[in-house]
Tab-separated table of C-alpha atoms in Angstrom:
chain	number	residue	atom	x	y	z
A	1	UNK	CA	11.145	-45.374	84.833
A	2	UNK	CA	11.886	-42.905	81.923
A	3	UNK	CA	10.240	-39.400	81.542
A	4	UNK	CA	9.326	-38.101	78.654
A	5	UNK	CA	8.093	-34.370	77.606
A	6	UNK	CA	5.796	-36.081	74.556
A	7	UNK	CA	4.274	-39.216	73.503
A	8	UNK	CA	5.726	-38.929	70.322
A	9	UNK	CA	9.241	-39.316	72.829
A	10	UNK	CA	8.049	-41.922	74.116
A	11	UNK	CA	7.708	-43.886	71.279
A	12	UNK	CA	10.127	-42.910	69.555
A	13	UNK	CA	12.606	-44.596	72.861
A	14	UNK	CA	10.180	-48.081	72.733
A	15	UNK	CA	10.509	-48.499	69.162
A	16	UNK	CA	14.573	-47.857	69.661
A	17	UNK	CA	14.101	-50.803	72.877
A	18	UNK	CA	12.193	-53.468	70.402
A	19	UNK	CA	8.776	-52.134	70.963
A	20	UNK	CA	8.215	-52.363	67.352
A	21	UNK	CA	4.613	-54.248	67.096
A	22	UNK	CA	1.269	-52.008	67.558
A	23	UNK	CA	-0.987	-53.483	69.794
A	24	UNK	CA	-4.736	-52.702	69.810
A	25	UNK	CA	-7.084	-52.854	73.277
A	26	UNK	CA	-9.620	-55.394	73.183
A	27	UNK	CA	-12.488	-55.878	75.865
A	28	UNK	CA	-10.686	-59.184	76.323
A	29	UNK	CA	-7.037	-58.838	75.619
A	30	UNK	CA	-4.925	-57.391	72.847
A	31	UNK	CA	-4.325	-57.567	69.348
A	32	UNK	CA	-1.747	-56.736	67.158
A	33	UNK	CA	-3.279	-56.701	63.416
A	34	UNK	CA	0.324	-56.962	61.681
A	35	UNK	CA	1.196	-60.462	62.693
A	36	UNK	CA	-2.734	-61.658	63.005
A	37	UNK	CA	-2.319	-62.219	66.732
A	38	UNK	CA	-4.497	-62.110	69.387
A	39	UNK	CA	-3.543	-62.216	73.404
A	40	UNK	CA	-5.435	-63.410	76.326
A	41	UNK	CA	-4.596	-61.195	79.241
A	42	UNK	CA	-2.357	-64.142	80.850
A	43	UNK	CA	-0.557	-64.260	77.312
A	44	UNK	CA	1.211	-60.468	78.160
A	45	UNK	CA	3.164	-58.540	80.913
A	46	UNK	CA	2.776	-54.482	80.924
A	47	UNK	CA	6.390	-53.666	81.211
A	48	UNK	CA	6.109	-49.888	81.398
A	49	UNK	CA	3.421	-47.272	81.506
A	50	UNK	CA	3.534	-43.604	80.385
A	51	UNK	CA	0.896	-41.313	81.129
A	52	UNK	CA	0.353	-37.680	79.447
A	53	UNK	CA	-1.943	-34.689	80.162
A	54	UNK	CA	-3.233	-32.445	77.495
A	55	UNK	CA	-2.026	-29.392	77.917
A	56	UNK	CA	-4.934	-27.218	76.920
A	57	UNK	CA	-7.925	-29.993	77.839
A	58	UNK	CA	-7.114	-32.659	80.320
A	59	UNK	CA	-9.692	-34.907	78.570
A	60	UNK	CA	-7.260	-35.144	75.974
A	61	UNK	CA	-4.857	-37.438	77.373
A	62	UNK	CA	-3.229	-40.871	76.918
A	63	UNK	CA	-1.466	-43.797	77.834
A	64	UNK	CA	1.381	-45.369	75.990
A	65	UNK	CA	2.131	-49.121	77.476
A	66	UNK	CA	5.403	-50.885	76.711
A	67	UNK	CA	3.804	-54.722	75.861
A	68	UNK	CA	5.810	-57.925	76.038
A	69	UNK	CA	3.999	-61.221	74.717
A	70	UNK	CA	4.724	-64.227	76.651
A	71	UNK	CA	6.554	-65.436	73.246
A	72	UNK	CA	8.566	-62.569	73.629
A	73	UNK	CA	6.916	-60.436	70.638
A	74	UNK	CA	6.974	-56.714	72.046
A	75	UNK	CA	4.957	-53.937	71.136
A	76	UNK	CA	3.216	-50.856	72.187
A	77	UNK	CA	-0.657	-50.073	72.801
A	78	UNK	CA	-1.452	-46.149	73.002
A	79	UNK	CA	-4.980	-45.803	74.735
A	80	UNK	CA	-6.846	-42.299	75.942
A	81	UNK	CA	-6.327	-42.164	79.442
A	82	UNK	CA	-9.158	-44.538	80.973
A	83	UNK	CA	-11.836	-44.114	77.821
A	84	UNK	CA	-12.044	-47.703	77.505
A	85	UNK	CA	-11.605	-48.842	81.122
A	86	UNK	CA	-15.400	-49.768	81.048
A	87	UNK	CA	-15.232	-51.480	78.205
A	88	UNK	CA	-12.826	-54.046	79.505
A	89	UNK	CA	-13.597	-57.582	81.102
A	90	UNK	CA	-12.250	-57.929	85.110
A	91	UNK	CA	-9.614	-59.977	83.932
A	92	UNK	CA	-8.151	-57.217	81.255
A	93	UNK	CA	-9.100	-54.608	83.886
A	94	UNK	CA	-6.589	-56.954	86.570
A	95	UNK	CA	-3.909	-56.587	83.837
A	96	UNK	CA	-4.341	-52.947	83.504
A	97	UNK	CA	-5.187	-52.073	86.563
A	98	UNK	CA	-2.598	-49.825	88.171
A	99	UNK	CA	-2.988	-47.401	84.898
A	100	UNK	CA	-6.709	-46.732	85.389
A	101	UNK	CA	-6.693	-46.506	89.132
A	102	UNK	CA	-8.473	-42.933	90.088
């Protein structure tokens, strides 16, 4: 895997590798408001993972995931590091799992 110094990098090298879509994190999947789709969590693959620390408060941190749609649509979802992690049904927690292990 890549490294990045910023999430703004790390975008910024997904967009350039056909992450162009924008994913959203749902308590059951994802969805991606430009092309009015919606994913189970067997409909999508987490390809990469990019974690960053705040540098001056380590609550402010995030996740950037590199998505890929079993239709082969790819996008990104950008999430603060494990916020929503309750939020999520066990099967979305499955897919995500490795990121929001403590």
């Amino acid at each position: 895997m890549k490294s990045f110094e910023t999430l703004v990098d790390a975008i910024a090298d997904l967009r350039g590798r056909g992450y162009i879509q924008d994913f959203e994190l749902l308590e059951n999947g994802l969805s991606c408001i430009a092309l009015q789709l919606l994913l189970a969590p067997e409909e999508f693959m987490v390809d990469e993972f990019y974690r960053f620390e705040g540098f001056s408060d380590p609550d402010d941190s995030s996740i950037i995931y590199a998505i890929t749609s079993t239709e082969g649509i790819k996008g990104t979802l950008v999430d603060a590091y494990g916020t929503y992690a309750e939020n999520l049904s066990s099967d979305m927690l499955e897919k995500m799992r490795f990121t929001y292990r403590s």
